[in-house]
Amino acid sequence: MTLELWLLVLALLALADLFTKKGIGSLVGGAATLYLSLTRSLKPATHLFHMGDLAHPLYIFISGIYTAIAAYSIWYASHLERRGWFWLWMGVFYTSMLTFVAADHWLVLIAGWGGLDIASWALILTYRDGEKYGRVG
């Protein structure tokens, strides 16, 4: 499977989680990416990405951690008022991290970094209504 197509699938799974509010797309996407990384099935179709000797172990590590976090968060986020928001931005964070790791062009690297930045802030704002939550610094 091409890496670019898989990153698009992960983004669509994040969008699906916005509406279902279950997090199943995140869990399935993380586990599938872990499998595809272990079998070295993700191959870039363009010169914008590179899956070298460093990217594959990072994909395995990141996908393993993300899958564990997604499995835990299905229970953890079950009480959140903004579950769809939470799952959308978890998926954006994960997709941006994978984009950042495999980037082989500076514009793609900046896009991955920007996605990580925006998703981090959006995840903090999951708790925007609590008096002690949602504040940074």
PDB file of C-alpha atoms in Angstrom:
ATOM      1  CA  MET A   1       0.000   0.000   0.000  1.00  0.00           C
ATOM      2  CA  THR A   2       1.246   3.481  -0.731  1.00  0.00           C
ATOM      3  CA  LEU A   3       2.086   5.603   2.282  1.00  0.00           C
ATOM      4  CA  GLU A   4       0.269   8.641   0.938  1.00  0.00           C
ATOM      5  CA  LEU A   5      -2.961   6.679   0.472  1.00  0.00           C
ATOM      6  CA  TRP A   6      -2.667   5.189   3.948  1.00  0.00           C
ATOM      7  CA  LEU A   7      -2.214   8.627   5.532  1.00  0.00           C
ATOM      8  CA  LEU A   8      -5.406   9.708   3.752  1.00  0.00           C
ATOM      9  CA  VAL A   9      -7.218   6.646   5.130  1.00  0.00           C
ATOM     10  CA  LEU A  10      -6.053   7.565   8.653  1.00  0.00           C
ATOM     11  CA  ALA A  11      -7.343  11.112   8.198  1.00  0.00           C
ATOM     12  CA  LEU A  12     -10.719   9.765   7.019  1.00  0.00           C
ATOM     13  CA  LEU A  13     -10.858   7.437  10.045  1.00  0.00           C
ATOM     14  CA  ALA A  14     -10.276  10.466  12.287  1.00  0.00           C
ATOM     15  CA  LEU A  15     -13.135  12.248  10.546  1.00  0.00           C
ATOM     16  CA  ALA A  16     -15.359   9.192  11.004  1.00  0.00           C
ATOM     17  CA  ASP A  17     -14.524   9.191  14.722  1.00  0.00           C
ATOM     18  CA  LEU A  18     -15.759  12.777  14.918  1.00  0.00           C
ATOM     19  CA  PHE A  19     -19.244  11.577  14.028  1.00  0.00           C
ATOM     20  CA  THR A  20     -19.320   8.156  15.708  1.00  0.00           C
ATOM     21  CA  LYS A  21     -17.623   9.374  18.924  1.00  0.00           C
ATOM     22  CA  LYS A  22     -16.453   5.826  19.636  1.00  0.00           C
ATOM     23  CA  GLY A  23     -12.726   5.862  18.779  1.00  0.00           C
ATOM     24  CA  ILE A  24     -12.932   2.586  16.874  1.00  0.00           C
ATOM     25  CA  GLY A  25     -11.408   4.221  13.791  1.00  0.00           C
ATOM     26  CA  SER A  26      -8.402   5.335  15.818  1.00  0.00           C
ATOM     27  CA  LEU A  27      -7.927   1.888  17.301  1.00  0.00           C
ATOM     28  CA  VAL A  28      -8.265   0.127  13.954  1.00  0.00           C
ATOM     29  CA  GLY A  29      -6.051   2.695  12.192  1.00  0.00           C
ATOM     30  CA  GLY A  30      -3.300   2.386  14.790  1.00  0.00           C
ATOM     31  CA  ALA A  31      -3.383  -1.421  14.791  1.00  0.00           C
ATOM     32  CA  ALA A  32      -3.455  -1.598  10.982  1.00  0.00           C
ATOM     33  CA  THR A  33      -0.549   0.845  10.717  1.00  0.00           C
ATOM     34  CA  LEU A  34       1.384  -1.256  13.218  1.00  0.00           C
ATOM     35  CA  TYR A  35       0.763  -4.350  11.091  1.00  0.00           C
ATOM     36  CA  LEU A  36       1.653  -2.585   7.848  1.00  0.00           C
ATOM     37  CA  SER A  37       4.830  -1.233   9.450  1.00  0.00           C
ATOM     38  CA  LEU A  38       5.872  -4.616  10.819  1.00  0.00           C
ATOM     39  CA  THR A  39       5.439  -6.191   7.383  1.00  0.00           C
ATOM     40  CA  ARG A  40       7.134  -3.199   5.692  1.00  0.00           C
ATOM     41  CA  SER A  41       4.121  -2.832   3.395  1.00  0.00           C
ATOM     42  CA  LEU A  42       4.020   0.974   3.400  1.00  0.00           C
ATOM     43  CA  LYS A  43       5.908   2.313   0.392  1.00  0.00           C
ATOM     44  CA  PRO A  44       5.956   5.972  -0.660  1.00  0.00           C
ATOM     45  CA  ALA A  45       4.617   6.671  -4.137  1.00  0.00           C
ATOM     46  CA  THR A  46       6.210  10.112  -4.451  1.00  0.00           C
ATOM     47  CA  HIS A  47       9.493  11.776  -3.601  1.00  0.00           C
ATOM     48  CA  LEU A  48       7.787  13.710  -0.784  1.00  0.00           C
ATOM     49  CA  PHE A  49       8.078  10.794   1.663  1.00  0.00           C
ATOM     50  CA  HIS A  50      10.854   8.361   2.526  1.00  0.00           C
ATOM     51  CA  MET A  51      10.566   5.121   4.500  1.00  0.00           C
ATOM     52  CA  GLY A  52      14.211   4.453   5.299  1.00  0.00           C
ATOM     53  CA  ASP A  53      15.920   2.469   8.033  1.00  0.00           C
ATOM     54  CA  LEU A  54      14.897   4.997  10.696  1.00  0.00           C
ATOM     55  CA  ALA A  55      11.290   5.587   9.666  1.00  0.00           C
ATOM     56  CA  HIS A  56      10.181   1.930   9.892  1.00  0.00           C
ATOM     57  CA  PRO A  57      11.181   1.429  13.556  1.00  0.00           C
ATOM     58  CA  LEU A  58       9.662   4.811  14.425  1.00  0.00           C
ATOM     59  CA  TYR A  59       6.417   3.855  12.682  1.00  0.00           C
ATOM     60  CA  ILE A  60       6.336   0.609  14.685  1.00  0.00           C
ATOM     61  CA  PHE A  61       7.049   2.412  17.958  1.00  0.00           C
ATOM     62  CA  ILE A  62       4.599   5.275  17.341  1.00  0.00           C
ATOM     63  CA  SER A  63       1.842   2.940  16.115  1.00  0.00           C
ATOM     64  CA  GLY A  64       2.271   0.587  19.065  1.00  0.00           C
ATOM     65  CA  ILE A  65       2.070   3.427  21.573  1.00  0.00           C
ATOM     66  CA  TYR A  66      -0.856   5.050  19.750  1.00  0.00           C
ATOM     67  CA  THR A  67      -2.807   1.782  19.583  1.00  0.00           C
ATOM     68  CA  ALA A  68      -2.347   1.273  23.325  1.00  0.00           C
ATOM     69  CA  ILE A  69      -3.410   4.869  24.026  1.00  0.00           C
ATOM     70  CA  ALA A  70      -6.447   4.523  21.738  1.00  0.00           C
ATOM     71  CA  ALA A  71      -7.497   1.294  23.488  1.00  0.00           C
ATOM     72  CA  TYR A  72      -7.200   2.974  26.894  1.00  0.00           C
ATOM     73  CA  SER A  73      -8.906   6.155  25.684  1.00  0.00           C
ATOM     74  CA  ILE A  74     -12.012   4.283  24.574  1.00  0.00           C
ATOM     75  CA  TRP A  75     -12.673   3.769  28.291  1.00  0.00           C
ATOM     76  CA  TYR A  76     -11.132   7.055  29.433  1.00  0.00           C
ATOM     77  CA  ALA A  77     -13.039   9.267  26.987  1.00  0.00           C
ATOM     78  CA  SER A  78     -16.378   7.525  27.468  1.00  0.00           C
ATOM     79  CA  HIS A  79     -17.512  10.231  29.913  1.00  0.00           C
ATOM     80  CA  LEU A  80     -16.260  13.237  27.947  1.00  0.00           C
ATOM     81  CA  GLU A  81     -18.837  15.669  26.683  1.00  0.00           C
ATOM     82  CA  ARG A  82     -16.733  16.389  23.579  1.00  0.00           C
ATOM     83  CA  ARG A  83     -15.843  12.827  22.581  1.00  0.00           C
ATOM     84  CA  GLY A  84     -16.079  13.496  18.845  1.00  0.00           C
ATOM     85  CA  TRP A  85     -13.723  16.458  19.208  1.00  0.00           C
ATOM     86  CA  PHE A  86     -11.284  14.356  21.224  1.00  0.00           C
ATOM     87  CA  TRP A  87     -11.202  11.488  18.711  1.00  0.00           C
ATOM     88  CA  LEU A  88     -10.904  13.793  15.712  1.00  0.00           C
ATOM     89  CA  TRP A  89      -7.854  15.536  17.141  1.00  0.00           C
ATOM     90  CA  MET A  90      -6.281  12.282  18.331  1.00  0.00           C
ATOM     91  CA  GLY A  91      -6.463  11.075  14.740  1.00  0.00           C
ATOM     92  CA  VAL A  92      -5.063  14.348  13.393  1.00  0.00           C
ATOM     93  CA  PHE A  93      -2.210  14.148  15.903  1.00  0.00           C
ATOM     94  CA  TYR A  94      -1.382  10.566  14.887  1.00  0.00           C
ATOM     95  CA  THR A  95      -1.570  11.252  11.155  1.00  0.00           C
ATOM     96  CA  SER A  96       0.566  14.381  11.572  1.00  0.00           C
ATOM     97  CA  MET A  97       3.165  12.446  13.561  1.00  0.00           C
ATOM     98  CA  LEU A  98       3.434   9.797  10.852  1.00  0.00           C
ATOM     99  CA  THR A  99       3.641  12.509   8.195  1.00  0.00           C
ATOM    100  CA  PHE A 100       6.389  14.282  10.137  1.00  0.00           C
ATOM    101  CA  VAL A 101       8.432  11.102  10.598  1.00  0.00           C
ATOM    102  CA  ALA A 102       8.348  10.044   6.938  1.00  0.00           C
ATOM    103  CA  ALA A 103       8.678  13.523   5.393  1.00  0.00           C
ATOM    104  CA  ASP A 104      11.383  13.832   2.749  1.00  0.00           C
ATOM    105  CA  HIS A 105      10.573  17.384   1.707  1.00  0.00           C
ATOM    106  CA  TRP A 106      10.659  20.455   3.899  1.00  0.00           C
ATOM    107  CA  LEU A 107       7.071  21.475   3.057  1.00  0.00           C
ATOM    108  CA  VAL A 108       5.755  18.077   4.145  1.00  0.00           C
ATOM    109  CA  LEU A 109       7.862  18.307   7.291  1.00  0.00           C
ATOM    110  CA  ILE A 110       6.367  21.712   8.104  1.00  0.00           C
ATOM    111  CA  ALA A 111       2.846  20.396   7.414  1.00  0.00           C
ATOM    112  CA  GLY A 112       3.412  17.482   9.803  1.00  0.00           C
ATOM    113  CA  TRP A 113       4.855  19.783  12.454  1.00  0.00           C
ATOM    114  CA  GLY A 114       1.958  22.219  12.063  1.00  0.00           C
ATOM    115  CA  GLY A 115      -0.568  19.417  12.366  1.00  0.00           C
ATOM    116  CA  LEU A 116       1.104  18.253  15.577  1.00  0.00           C
ATOM    117  CA  ASP A 117       0.998  21.790  16.961  1.00  0.00           C
ATOM    118  CA  ILE A 118      -2.667  22.399  16.141  1.00  0.00           C
ATOM    119  CA  ALA A 119      -3.757  18.955  17.326  1.00  0.00           C
ATOM    120  CA  SER A 120      -1.888  19.370  20.630  1.00  0.00           C
ATOM    121  CA  TRP A 121      -3.706  22.610  21.363  1.00  0.00           C
ATOM    122  CA  ALA A 122      -7.035  21.165  20.288  1.00  0.00           C
ATOM    123  CA  LEU A 123      -6.573  18.170  22.586  1.00  0.00           C
ATOM    124  CA  ILE A 124      -5.853  20.504  25.497  1.00  0.00           C
ATOM    125  CA  LEU A 125      -9.085  22.344  24.670  1.00  0.00           C
ATOM    126  CA  THR A 126     -11.065  19.120  25.067  1.00  0.00           C
ATOM    127  CA  TYR A 127     -11.523  20.259  28.667  1.00  0.00           C
ATOM    128  CA  ARG A 128     -12.427  23.858  27.812  1.00  0.00           C
ATOM    129  CA  ASP A 129     -15.408  24.086  30.186  1.00  0.00           C
ATOM    130  CA  GLY A 130     -13.759  23.120  33.472  1.00  0.00           C
ATOM    131  CA  GLU A 131     -12.416  25.867  35.721  1.00  0.00           C
ATOM    132  CA  LYS A 132      -9.144  24.046  36.347  1.00  0.00           C
ATOM    133  CA  TYR A 133      -8.899  22.450  32.896  1.00  0.00           C
ATOM    134  CA  GLY A 134      -7.991  23.852  29.506  1.00  0.00           C
ATOM    135  CA  ARG A 135      -5.332  26.243  30.733  1.00  0.00           C
ATOM    136  CA  VAL A 136      -1.741  26.088  29.645  1.00  0.00           C
ATOM    137  CA  GLY A 137       1.127  27.673  31.528  1.00  0.00           C
TER     138      GLY A 137
END
